[in-house]
Short mmCIF file of C-alpha atoms and ligand atoms in Angstrom, two decimals:
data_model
loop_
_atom_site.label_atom_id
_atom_site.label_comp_id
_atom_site.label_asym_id
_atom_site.label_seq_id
_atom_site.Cartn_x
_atom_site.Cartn_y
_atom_site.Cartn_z
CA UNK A 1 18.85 9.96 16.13
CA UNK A 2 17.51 12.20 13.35
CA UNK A 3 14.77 14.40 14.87
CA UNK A 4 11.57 14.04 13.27
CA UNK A 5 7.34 14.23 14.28
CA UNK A 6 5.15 11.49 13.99
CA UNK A 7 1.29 11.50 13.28
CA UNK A 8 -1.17 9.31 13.26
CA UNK A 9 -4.54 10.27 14.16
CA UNK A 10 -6.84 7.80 13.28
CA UNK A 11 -8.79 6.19 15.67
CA UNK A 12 -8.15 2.35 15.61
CA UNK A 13 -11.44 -0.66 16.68
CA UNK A 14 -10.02 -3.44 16.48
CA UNK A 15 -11.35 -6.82 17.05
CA UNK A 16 -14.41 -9.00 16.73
CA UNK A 17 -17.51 -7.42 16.10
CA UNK A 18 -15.51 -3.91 15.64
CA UNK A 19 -18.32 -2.92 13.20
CA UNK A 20 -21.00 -2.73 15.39
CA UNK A 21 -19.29 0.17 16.79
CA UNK A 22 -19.83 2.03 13.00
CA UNK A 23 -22.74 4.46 13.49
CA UNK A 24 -21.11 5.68 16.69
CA UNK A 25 -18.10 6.82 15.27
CA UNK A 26 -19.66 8.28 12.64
CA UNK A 27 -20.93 10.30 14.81
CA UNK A 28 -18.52 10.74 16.58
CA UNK A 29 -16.46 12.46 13.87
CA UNK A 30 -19.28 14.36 12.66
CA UNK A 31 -20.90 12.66 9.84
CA UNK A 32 -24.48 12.98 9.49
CA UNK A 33 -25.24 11.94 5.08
CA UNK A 34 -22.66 9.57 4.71
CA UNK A 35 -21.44 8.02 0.99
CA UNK A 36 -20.55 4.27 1.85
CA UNK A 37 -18.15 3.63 -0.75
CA UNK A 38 -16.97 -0.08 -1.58
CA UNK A 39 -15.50 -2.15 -4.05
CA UNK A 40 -16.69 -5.35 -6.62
CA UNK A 41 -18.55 -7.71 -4.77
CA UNK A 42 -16.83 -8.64 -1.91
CA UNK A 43 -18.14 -6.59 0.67
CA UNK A 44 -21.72 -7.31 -0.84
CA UNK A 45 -20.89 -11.47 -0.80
CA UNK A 46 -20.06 -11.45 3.10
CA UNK A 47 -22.74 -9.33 4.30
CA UNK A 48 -20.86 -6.89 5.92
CA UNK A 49 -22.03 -3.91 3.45
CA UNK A 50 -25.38 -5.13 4.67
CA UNK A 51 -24.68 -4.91 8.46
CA UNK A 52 -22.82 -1.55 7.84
CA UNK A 53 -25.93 0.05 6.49
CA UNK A 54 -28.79 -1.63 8.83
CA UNK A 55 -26.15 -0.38 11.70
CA UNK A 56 -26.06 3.56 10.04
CA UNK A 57 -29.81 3.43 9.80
CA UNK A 58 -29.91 1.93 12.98
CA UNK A 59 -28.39 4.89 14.30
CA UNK A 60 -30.21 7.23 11.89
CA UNK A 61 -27.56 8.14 9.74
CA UNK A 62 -28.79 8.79 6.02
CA UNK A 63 -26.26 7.21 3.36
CA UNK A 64 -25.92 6.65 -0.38
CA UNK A 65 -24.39 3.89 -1.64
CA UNK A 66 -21.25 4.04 -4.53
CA UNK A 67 -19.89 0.21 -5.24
CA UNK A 68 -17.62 -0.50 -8.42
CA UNK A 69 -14.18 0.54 -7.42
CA UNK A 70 -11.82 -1.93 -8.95
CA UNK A 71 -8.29 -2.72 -8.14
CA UNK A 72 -5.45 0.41 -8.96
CA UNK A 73 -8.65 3.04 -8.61
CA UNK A 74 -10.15 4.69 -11.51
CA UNK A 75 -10.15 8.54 -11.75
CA UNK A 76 -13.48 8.11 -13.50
CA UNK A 77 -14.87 6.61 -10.46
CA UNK A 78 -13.85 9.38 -8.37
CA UNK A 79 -15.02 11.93 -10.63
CA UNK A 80 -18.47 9.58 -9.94
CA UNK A 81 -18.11 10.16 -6.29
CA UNK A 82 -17.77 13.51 -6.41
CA UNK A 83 -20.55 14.79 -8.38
CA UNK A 84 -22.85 12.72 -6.03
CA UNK A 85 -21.59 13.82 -3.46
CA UNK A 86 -22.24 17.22 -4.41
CA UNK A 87 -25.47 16.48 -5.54
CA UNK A 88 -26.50 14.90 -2.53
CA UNK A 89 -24.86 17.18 -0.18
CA UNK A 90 -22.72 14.20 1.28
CA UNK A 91 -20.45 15.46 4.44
CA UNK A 92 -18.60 12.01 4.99
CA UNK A 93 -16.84 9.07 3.53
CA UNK A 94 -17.35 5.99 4.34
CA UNK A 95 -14.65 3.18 2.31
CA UNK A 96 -15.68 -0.26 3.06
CA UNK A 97 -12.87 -2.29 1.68
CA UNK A 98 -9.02 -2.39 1.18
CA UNK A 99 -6.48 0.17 -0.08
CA UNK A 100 -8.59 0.46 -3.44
CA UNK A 101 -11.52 1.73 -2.11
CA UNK A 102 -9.77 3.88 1.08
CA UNK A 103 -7.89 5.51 -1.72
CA UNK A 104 -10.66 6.59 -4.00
CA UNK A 105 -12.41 7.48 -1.07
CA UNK A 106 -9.64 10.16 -0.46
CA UNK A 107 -9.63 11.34 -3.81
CA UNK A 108 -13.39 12.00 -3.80
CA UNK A 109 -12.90 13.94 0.10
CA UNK A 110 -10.37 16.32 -1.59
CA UNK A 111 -12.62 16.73 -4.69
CA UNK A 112 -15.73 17.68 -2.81
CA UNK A 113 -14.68 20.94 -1.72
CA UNK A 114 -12.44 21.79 -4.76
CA UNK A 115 -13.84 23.96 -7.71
CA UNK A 116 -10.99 22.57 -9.98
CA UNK A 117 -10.34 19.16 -11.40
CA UNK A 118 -9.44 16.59 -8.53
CA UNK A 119 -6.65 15.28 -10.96
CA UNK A 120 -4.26 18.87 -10.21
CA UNK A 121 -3.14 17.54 -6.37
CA UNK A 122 -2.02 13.86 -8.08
CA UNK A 123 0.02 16.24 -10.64
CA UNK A 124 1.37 18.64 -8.18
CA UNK A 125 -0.81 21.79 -10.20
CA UNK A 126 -2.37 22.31 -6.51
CA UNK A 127 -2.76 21.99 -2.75
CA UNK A 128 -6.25 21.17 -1.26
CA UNK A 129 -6.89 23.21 1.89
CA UNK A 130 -9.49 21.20 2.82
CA UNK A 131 -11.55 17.72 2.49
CA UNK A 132 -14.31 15.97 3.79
CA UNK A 133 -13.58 13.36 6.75
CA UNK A 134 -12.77 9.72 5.49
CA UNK A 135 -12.98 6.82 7.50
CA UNK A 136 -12.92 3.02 6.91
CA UNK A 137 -14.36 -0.61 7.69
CA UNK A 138 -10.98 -2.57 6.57
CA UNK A 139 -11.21 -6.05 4.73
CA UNK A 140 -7.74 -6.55 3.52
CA UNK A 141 -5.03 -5.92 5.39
CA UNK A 142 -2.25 -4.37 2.61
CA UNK A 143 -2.02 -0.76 1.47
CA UNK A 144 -2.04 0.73 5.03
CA UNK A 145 -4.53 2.83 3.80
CA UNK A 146 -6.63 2.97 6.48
CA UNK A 147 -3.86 4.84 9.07
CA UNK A 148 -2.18 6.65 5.90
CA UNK A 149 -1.80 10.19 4.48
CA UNK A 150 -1.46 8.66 0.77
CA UNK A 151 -3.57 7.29 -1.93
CA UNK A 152 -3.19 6.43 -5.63
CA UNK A 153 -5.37 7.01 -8.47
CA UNK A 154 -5.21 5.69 -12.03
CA UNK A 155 -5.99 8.32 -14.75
CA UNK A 156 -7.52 5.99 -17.41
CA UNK A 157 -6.48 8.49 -20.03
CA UNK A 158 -2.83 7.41 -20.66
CA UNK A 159 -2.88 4.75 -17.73
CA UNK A 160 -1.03 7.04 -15.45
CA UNK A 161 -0.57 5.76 -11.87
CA UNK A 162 -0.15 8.74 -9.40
CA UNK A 163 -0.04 9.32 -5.92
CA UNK A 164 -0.49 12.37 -3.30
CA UNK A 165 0.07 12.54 0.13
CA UNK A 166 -1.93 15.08 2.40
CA UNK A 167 -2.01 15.02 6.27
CA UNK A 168 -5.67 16.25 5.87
CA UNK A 169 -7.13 12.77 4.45
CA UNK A 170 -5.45 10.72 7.19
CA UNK A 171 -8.82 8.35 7.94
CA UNK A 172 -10.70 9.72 10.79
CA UNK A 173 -11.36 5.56 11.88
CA UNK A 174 -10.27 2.64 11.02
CA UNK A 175 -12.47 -0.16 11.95
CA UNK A 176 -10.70 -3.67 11.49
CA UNK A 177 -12.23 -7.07 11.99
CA UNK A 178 -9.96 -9.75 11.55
CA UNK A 179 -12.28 -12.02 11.04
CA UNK A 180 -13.94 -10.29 7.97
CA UNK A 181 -10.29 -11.24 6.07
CA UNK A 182 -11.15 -14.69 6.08
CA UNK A 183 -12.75 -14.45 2.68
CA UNK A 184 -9.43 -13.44 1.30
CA UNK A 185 -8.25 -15.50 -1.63
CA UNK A 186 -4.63 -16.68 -1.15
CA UNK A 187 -3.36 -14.81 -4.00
CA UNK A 188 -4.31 -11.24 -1.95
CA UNK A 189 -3.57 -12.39 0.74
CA UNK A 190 0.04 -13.44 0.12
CA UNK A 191 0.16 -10.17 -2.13
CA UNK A 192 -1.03 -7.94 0.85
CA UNK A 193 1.59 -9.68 3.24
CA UNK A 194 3.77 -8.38 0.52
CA UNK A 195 3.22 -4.88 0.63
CA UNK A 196 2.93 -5.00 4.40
CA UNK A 197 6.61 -6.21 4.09
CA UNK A 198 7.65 -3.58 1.61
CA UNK A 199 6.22 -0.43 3.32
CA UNK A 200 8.78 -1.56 5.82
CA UNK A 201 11.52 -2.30 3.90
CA UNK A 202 10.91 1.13 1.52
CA UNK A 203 11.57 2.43 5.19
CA UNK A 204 13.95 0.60 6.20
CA UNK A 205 16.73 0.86 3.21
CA UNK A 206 16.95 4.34 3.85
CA UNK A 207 20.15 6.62 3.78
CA UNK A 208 19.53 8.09 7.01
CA UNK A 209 21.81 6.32 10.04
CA UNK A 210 21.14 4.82 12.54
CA UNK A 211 17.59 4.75 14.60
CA UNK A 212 17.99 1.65 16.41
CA UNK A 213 14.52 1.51 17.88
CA UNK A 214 12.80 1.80 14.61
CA UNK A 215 15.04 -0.48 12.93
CA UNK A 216 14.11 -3.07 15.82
CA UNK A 217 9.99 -2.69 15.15
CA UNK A 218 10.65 -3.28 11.45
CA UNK A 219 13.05 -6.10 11.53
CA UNK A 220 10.43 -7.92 13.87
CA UNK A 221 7.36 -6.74 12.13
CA UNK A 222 9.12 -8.79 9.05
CA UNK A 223 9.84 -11.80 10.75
CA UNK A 224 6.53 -12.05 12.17
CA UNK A 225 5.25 -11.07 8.73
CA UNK A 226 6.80 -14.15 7.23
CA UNK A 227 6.10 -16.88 9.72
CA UNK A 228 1.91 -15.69 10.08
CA UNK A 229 1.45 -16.47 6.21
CA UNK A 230 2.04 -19.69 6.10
CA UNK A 231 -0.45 -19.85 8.55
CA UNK A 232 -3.42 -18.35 7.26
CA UNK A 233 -2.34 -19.85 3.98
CA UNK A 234 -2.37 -23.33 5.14
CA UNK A 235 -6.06 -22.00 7.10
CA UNK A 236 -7.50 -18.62 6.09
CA UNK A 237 -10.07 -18.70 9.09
CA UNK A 238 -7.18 -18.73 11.56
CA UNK A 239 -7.86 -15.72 13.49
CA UNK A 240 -4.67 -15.44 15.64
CA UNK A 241 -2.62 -15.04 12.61
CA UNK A 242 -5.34 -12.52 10.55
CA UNK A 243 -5.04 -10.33 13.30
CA UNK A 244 -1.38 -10.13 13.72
CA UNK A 245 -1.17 -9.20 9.91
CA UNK A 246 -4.13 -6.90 10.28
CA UNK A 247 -2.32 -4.86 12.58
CA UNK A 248 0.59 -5.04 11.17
CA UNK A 249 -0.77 -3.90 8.22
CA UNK A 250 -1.22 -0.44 9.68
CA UNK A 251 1.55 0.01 12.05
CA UNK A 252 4.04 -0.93 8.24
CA UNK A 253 2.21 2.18 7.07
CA UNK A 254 1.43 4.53 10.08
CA UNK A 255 5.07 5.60 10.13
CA UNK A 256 5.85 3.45 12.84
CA UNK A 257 8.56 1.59 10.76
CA UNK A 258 10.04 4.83 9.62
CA UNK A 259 9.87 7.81 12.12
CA UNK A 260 9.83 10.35 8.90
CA UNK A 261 13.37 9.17 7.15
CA UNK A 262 14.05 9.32 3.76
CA UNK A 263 12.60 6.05 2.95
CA UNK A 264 13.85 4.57 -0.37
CA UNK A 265 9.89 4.20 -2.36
CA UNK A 266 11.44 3.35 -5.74
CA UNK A 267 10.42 -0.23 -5.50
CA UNK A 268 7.13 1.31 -4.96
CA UNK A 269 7.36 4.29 -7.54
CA UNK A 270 9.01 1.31 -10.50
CA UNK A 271 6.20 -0.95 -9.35
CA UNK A 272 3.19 1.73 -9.98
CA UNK A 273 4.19 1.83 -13.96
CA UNK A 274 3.71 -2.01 -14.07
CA UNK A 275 0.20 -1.86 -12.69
CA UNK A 276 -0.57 1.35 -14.59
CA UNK A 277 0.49 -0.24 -17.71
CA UNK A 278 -0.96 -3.89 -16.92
CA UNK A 279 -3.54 -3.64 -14.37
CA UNK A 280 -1.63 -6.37 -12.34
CA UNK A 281 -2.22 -6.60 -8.56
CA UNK A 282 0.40 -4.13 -6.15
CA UNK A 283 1.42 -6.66 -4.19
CA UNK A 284 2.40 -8.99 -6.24
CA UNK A 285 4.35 -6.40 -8.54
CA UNK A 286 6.27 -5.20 -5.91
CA UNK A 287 7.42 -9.13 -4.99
CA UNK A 288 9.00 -9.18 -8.92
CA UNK A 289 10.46 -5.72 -8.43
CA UNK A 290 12.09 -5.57 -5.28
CA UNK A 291 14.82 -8.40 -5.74
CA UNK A 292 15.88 -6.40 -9.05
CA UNK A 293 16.06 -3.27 -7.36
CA UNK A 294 18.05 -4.77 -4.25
CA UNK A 295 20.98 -6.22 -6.27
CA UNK A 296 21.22 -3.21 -8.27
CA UNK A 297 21.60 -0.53 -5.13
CA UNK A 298 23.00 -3.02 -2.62
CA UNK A 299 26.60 -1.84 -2.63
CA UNK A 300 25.30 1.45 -2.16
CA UNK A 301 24.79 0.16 1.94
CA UNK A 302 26.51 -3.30 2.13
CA UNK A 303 25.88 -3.40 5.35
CA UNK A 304 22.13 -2.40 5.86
CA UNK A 305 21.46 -5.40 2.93
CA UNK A 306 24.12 -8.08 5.46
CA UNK A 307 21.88 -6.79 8.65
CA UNK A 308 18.48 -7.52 6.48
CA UNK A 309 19.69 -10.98 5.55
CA UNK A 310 20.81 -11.95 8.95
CA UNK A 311 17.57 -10.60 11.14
CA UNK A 312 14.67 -10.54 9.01
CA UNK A 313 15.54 -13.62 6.21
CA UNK A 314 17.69 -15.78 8.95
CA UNK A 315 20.95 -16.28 6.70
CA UNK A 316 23.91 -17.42 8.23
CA UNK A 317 26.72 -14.29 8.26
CA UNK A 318 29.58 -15.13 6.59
CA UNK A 319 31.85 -12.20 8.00
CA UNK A 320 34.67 -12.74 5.07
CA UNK A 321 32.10 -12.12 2.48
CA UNK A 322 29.69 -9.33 3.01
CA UNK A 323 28.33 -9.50 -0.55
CA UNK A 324 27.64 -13.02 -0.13
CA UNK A 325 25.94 -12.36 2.59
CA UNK A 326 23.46 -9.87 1.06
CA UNK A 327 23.18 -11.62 -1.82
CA UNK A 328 21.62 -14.60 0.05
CA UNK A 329 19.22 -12.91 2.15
CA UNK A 330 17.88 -11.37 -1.38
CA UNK A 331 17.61 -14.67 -2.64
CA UNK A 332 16.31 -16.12 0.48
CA UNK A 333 13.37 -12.81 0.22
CA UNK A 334 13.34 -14.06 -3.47
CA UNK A 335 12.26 -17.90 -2.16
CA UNK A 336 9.84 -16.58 0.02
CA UNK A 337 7.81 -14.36 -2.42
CA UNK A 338 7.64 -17.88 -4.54
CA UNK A 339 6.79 -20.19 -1.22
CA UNK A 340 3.60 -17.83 -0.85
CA UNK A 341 2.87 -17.60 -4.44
CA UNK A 342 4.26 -14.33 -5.30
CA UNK A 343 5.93 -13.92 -9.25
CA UNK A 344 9.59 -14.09 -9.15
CA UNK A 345 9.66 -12.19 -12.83
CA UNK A 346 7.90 -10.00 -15.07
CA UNK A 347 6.90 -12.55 -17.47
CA UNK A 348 5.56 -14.29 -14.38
CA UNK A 349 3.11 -11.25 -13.80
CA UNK A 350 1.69 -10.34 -16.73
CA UNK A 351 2.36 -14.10 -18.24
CA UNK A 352 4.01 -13.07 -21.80
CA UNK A 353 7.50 -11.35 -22.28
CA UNK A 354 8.03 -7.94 -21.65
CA UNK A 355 8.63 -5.69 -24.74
CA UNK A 356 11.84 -3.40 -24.67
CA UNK A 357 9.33 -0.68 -25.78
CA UNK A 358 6.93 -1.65 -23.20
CA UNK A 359 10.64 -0.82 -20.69
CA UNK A 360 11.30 2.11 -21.92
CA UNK A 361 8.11 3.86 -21.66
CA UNK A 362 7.33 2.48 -18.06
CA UNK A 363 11.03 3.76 -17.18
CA UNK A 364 10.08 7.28 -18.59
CA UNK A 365 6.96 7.63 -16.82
CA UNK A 366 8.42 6.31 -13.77
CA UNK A 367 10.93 9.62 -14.04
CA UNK A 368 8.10 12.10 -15.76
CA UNK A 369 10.24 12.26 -18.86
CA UNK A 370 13.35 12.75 -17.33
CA UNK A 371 12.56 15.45 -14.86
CA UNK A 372 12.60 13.55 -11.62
CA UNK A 373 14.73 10.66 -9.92
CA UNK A 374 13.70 8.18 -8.17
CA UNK A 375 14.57 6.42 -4.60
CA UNK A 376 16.98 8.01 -1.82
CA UNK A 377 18.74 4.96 -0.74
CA UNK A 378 20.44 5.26 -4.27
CA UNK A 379 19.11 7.84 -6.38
CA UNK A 380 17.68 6.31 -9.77
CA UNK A 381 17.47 7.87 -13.58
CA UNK A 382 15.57 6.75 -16.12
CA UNK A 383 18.12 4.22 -17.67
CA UNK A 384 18.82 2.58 -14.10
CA UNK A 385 14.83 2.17 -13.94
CA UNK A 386 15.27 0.46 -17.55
CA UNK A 387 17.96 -1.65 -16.19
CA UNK A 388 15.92 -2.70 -12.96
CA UNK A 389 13.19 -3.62 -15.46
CA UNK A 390 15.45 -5.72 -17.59
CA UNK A 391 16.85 -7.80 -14.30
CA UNK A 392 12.70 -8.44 -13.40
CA UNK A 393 12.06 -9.09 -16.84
O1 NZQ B 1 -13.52 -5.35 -5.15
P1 NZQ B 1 -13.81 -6.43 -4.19
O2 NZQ B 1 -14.86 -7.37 -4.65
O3 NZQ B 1 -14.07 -5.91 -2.80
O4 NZQ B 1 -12.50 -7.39 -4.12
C1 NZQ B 1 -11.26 -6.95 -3.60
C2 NZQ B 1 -10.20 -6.74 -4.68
O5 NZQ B 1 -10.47 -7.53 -5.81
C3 NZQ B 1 -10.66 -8.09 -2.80
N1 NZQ B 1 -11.07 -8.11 -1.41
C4 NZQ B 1 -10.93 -7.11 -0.50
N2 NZQ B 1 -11.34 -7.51 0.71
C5 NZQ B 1 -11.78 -8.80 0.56
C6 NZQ B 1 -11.61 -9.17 -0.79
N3 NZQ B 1 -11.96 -10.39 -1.26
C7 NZQ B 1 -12.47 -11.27 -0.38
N4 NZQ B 1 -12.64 -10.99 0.94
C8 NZQ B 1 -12.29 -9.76 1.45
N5 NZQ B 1 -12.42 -9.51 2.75
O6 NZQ B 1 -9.26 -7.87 -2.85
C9 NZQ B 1 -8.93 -7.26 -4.08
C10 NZQ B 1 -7.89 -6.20 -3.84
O7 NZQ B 1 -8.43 -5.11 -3.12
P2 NZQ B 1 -7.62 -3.73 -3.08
O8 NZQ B 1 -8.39 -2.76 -2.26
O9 NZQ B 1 -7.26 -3.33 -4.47
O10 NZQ B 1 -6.28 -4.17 -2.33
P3 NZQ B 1 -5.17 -3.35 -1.60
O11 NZQ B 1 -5.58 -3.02 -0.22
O12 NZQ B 1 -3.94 -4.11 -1.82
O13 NZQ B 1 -5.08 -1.94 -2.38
C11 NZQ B 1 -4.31 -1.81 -3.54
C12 NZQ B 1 -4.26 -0.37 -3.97
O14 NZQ B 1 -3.69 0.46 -2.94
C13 NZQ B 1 -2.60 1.21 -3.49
C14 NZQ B 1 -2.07 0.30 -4.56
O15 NZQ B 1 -1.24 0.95 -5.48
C15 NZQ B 1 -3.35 -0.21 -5.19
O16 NZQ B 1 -3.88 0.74 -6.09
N6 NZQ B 1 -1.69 1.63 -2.42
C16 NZQ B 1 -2.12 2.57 -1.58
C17 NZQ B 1 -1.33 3.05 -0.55
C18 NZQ B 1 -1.81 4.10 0.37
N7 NZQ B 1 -2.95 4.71 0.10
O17 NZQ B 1 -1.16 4.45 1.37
C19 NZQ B 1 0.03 2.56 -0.35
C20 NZQ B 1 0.33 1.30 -1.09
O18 NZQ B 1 1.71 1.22 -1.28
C21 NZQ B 1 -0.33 1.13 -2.39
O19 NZQ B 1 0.38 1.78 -3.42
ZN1 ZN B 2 2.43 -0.60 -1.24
#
């Protein structure tokens, strides 16, 4: 087993009613003027923004309210947050909402303290030493935001799509009420079962050998994954089922499912141009990606791709034909991402053909002009990212 260290310090509430629990923590983890940051209007729609403030005032905590962060978060926004912030002498973050809001949250906790422009640490220009405390009232379970050290910020200038990863913004809290995902259209929903699915996989095809145990947790993290959609698909108020992805949602992203290998990411990385350049939702840009990417790196690790079609997509193994094999568990992954209503191409996504000029600058930007590969299960340049692109298209 390759020797590694595992963190994950956020405080988990899970269950029904888990919000009532809010001001406490809080509290708890020293906020006293709190900026309760949220989304469009979904947190405003169900009430729980409402409850979350009458419980922080409740508990006299003083807050200011931010709303309008929109799906693949807006650098302007977080400049926003910020400046009130610092105007309002703000000491902790509250994101109520999914990996959107979590994400900008982060970006406006490293920002705070920082005399430079927030935008350096998503280029790589600097380090933050510090950050204010983030913490989270969940409402989709996808981006593993909540229990993560990463988030990922759009620069509207040039539609750049950049993440950073920092120990120091891992949420202080994460409170997660299954039932407050019933609301969940089935488009998010299938595309947050998605990238559930693909933080383990990224994990998963990894170049690293053998750690059995892990391997294990991820393989039935998947399975379970795929059976509990149809579920809340066929009834989004089915709480057993919300809960199980809920969960699952943070333990694909808490490093549970990976132990600190090299996972792969360039499904992830390729992905990020696509809803840089067309503002289409993560999930479901991963679900057109990932099929591309698998044929094209499969022979890299015949037999990780033969164990992934045999215990997580249930294909028969035919033990004379090992590419066969792998082959059919991508296509099987390839039926599922259509059975829940994912995009099986490009066109698909974005619903018009995909310019070879619109390729080649998504491939470029995916590899910062040429200076930097991507993915460690194979190691990808800029034309194989064309040619992944091409296979989606
Ligand atoms: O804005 P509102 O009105 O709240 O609507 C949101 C949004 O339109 C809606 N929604 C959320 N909770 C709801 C709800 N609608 C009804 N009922 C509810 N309970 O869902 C839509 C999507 O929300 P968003 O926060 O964007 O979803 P998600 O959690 O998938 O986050 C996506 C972002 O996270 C990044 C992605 O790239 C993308 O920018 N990621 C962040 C990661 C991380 N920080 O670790 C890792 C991921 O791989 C990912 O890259
Ligand atoms: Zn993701």
């Amino acid at each position: 087993m390759k020797d590694f260290s595992f963190y994950a310090p956020t405080e988990v509430v899970f269950g029904k009613e888990s919000e009532e629990m809010v001001a406490d923590l809080v509290k708890k983890y020293g906020g006293t003027k709190v900026l309760v940051h949220y989304g469009g209007m979904s947190a405003k729609r169900s009430g729980l923004l409402d409850k979350v403030c009458g419980l922080l005032t409740e508990g006299g905590i003083e807050f200011v309210l931010l709303g309008g962060v929109v799906p693949n978060p807006r650098l302007s926004k977080v400049k926003e947050g910020i400046a009130l912030c610092r105007e309002k002498g703000l000491d902790f973050i509250l994101a109520i909402g999914g990996g959107s809001v979590i994400d900008s949250s982060k970006a406006i906790a490293y920002g705070v303290p920082y005399e430079g422009d927030v935008w350096d640490f998503y280029l790589g220009k600097a380090e933050p030493q510090t950050c204010l405390p983030v913490a989270s009232v969940l409402t989709i379970p996808a981006a593993g935001s909540e229990m993560s050290e990463a988030s990922v910020i759009t620069n509207e200038d040039g539609d750049i799509k950049l993440g950073y990863s920092n120990n120091i913004s891992r949420p202080k809290f994460a409170i997660m009420n299954p039932v407050r995902t019933f609301t969940l259209p089935p488009y998010q929903t299938a595309a947050g079962v998605t990238d559930i699915m693909m933080h383990t996989m990224e994990r998963y095809f990894n170049p690293d050998g053998d750690m059995t145990v892990t391997d294990v947790i991820a393989e039935a993290l998947m399975r379970t994954m795929k059976e509990c959609v149809f579920e809340v698909l066929k009834n989004p108020e089915d709480y057993r089922n919300r809960a199980q992805i809920m969960w699952a949602g943070s333990l694909a992203h808490n490093d549970v499912t990976g132990n600190r290998m090299n996972g792969d990411w360039a499904t992830h990385q390729i992905e990020h141009e696509l809803s840089a350049m067309f503002d289409v939702t993560h999930g479901a840009g991963l679900a057109v990606v990932w099929p591309s990417w698998a044929r094209f790196v499969m022979k890299e690790n015949l037999s990780r791709f033969v164990r992934f079609a045999v215990n997580v997509m249930g294909v028969e193994n035919d033990y004379t034909d090992p590419e066969g094999t792998a082959l059919r568990g991508i296509a099987a992954m390839e039926r599922f991402y259509h059975a829940i209503g994912m995009p099986n191409s490009i066109h698909e996504l974005i619903g018009r053909d995909i310019t070879d000029e619109e390729i080649k600058e998504m491939a470029r930007k995916c590899t910062r002009n040429n200076t930097i590969t991507q993915g460690k299960f194979k190691v990808l340049c800029t034309e194989d990212i064309e040619t992944i692109y091409r296979m989606a298209r």
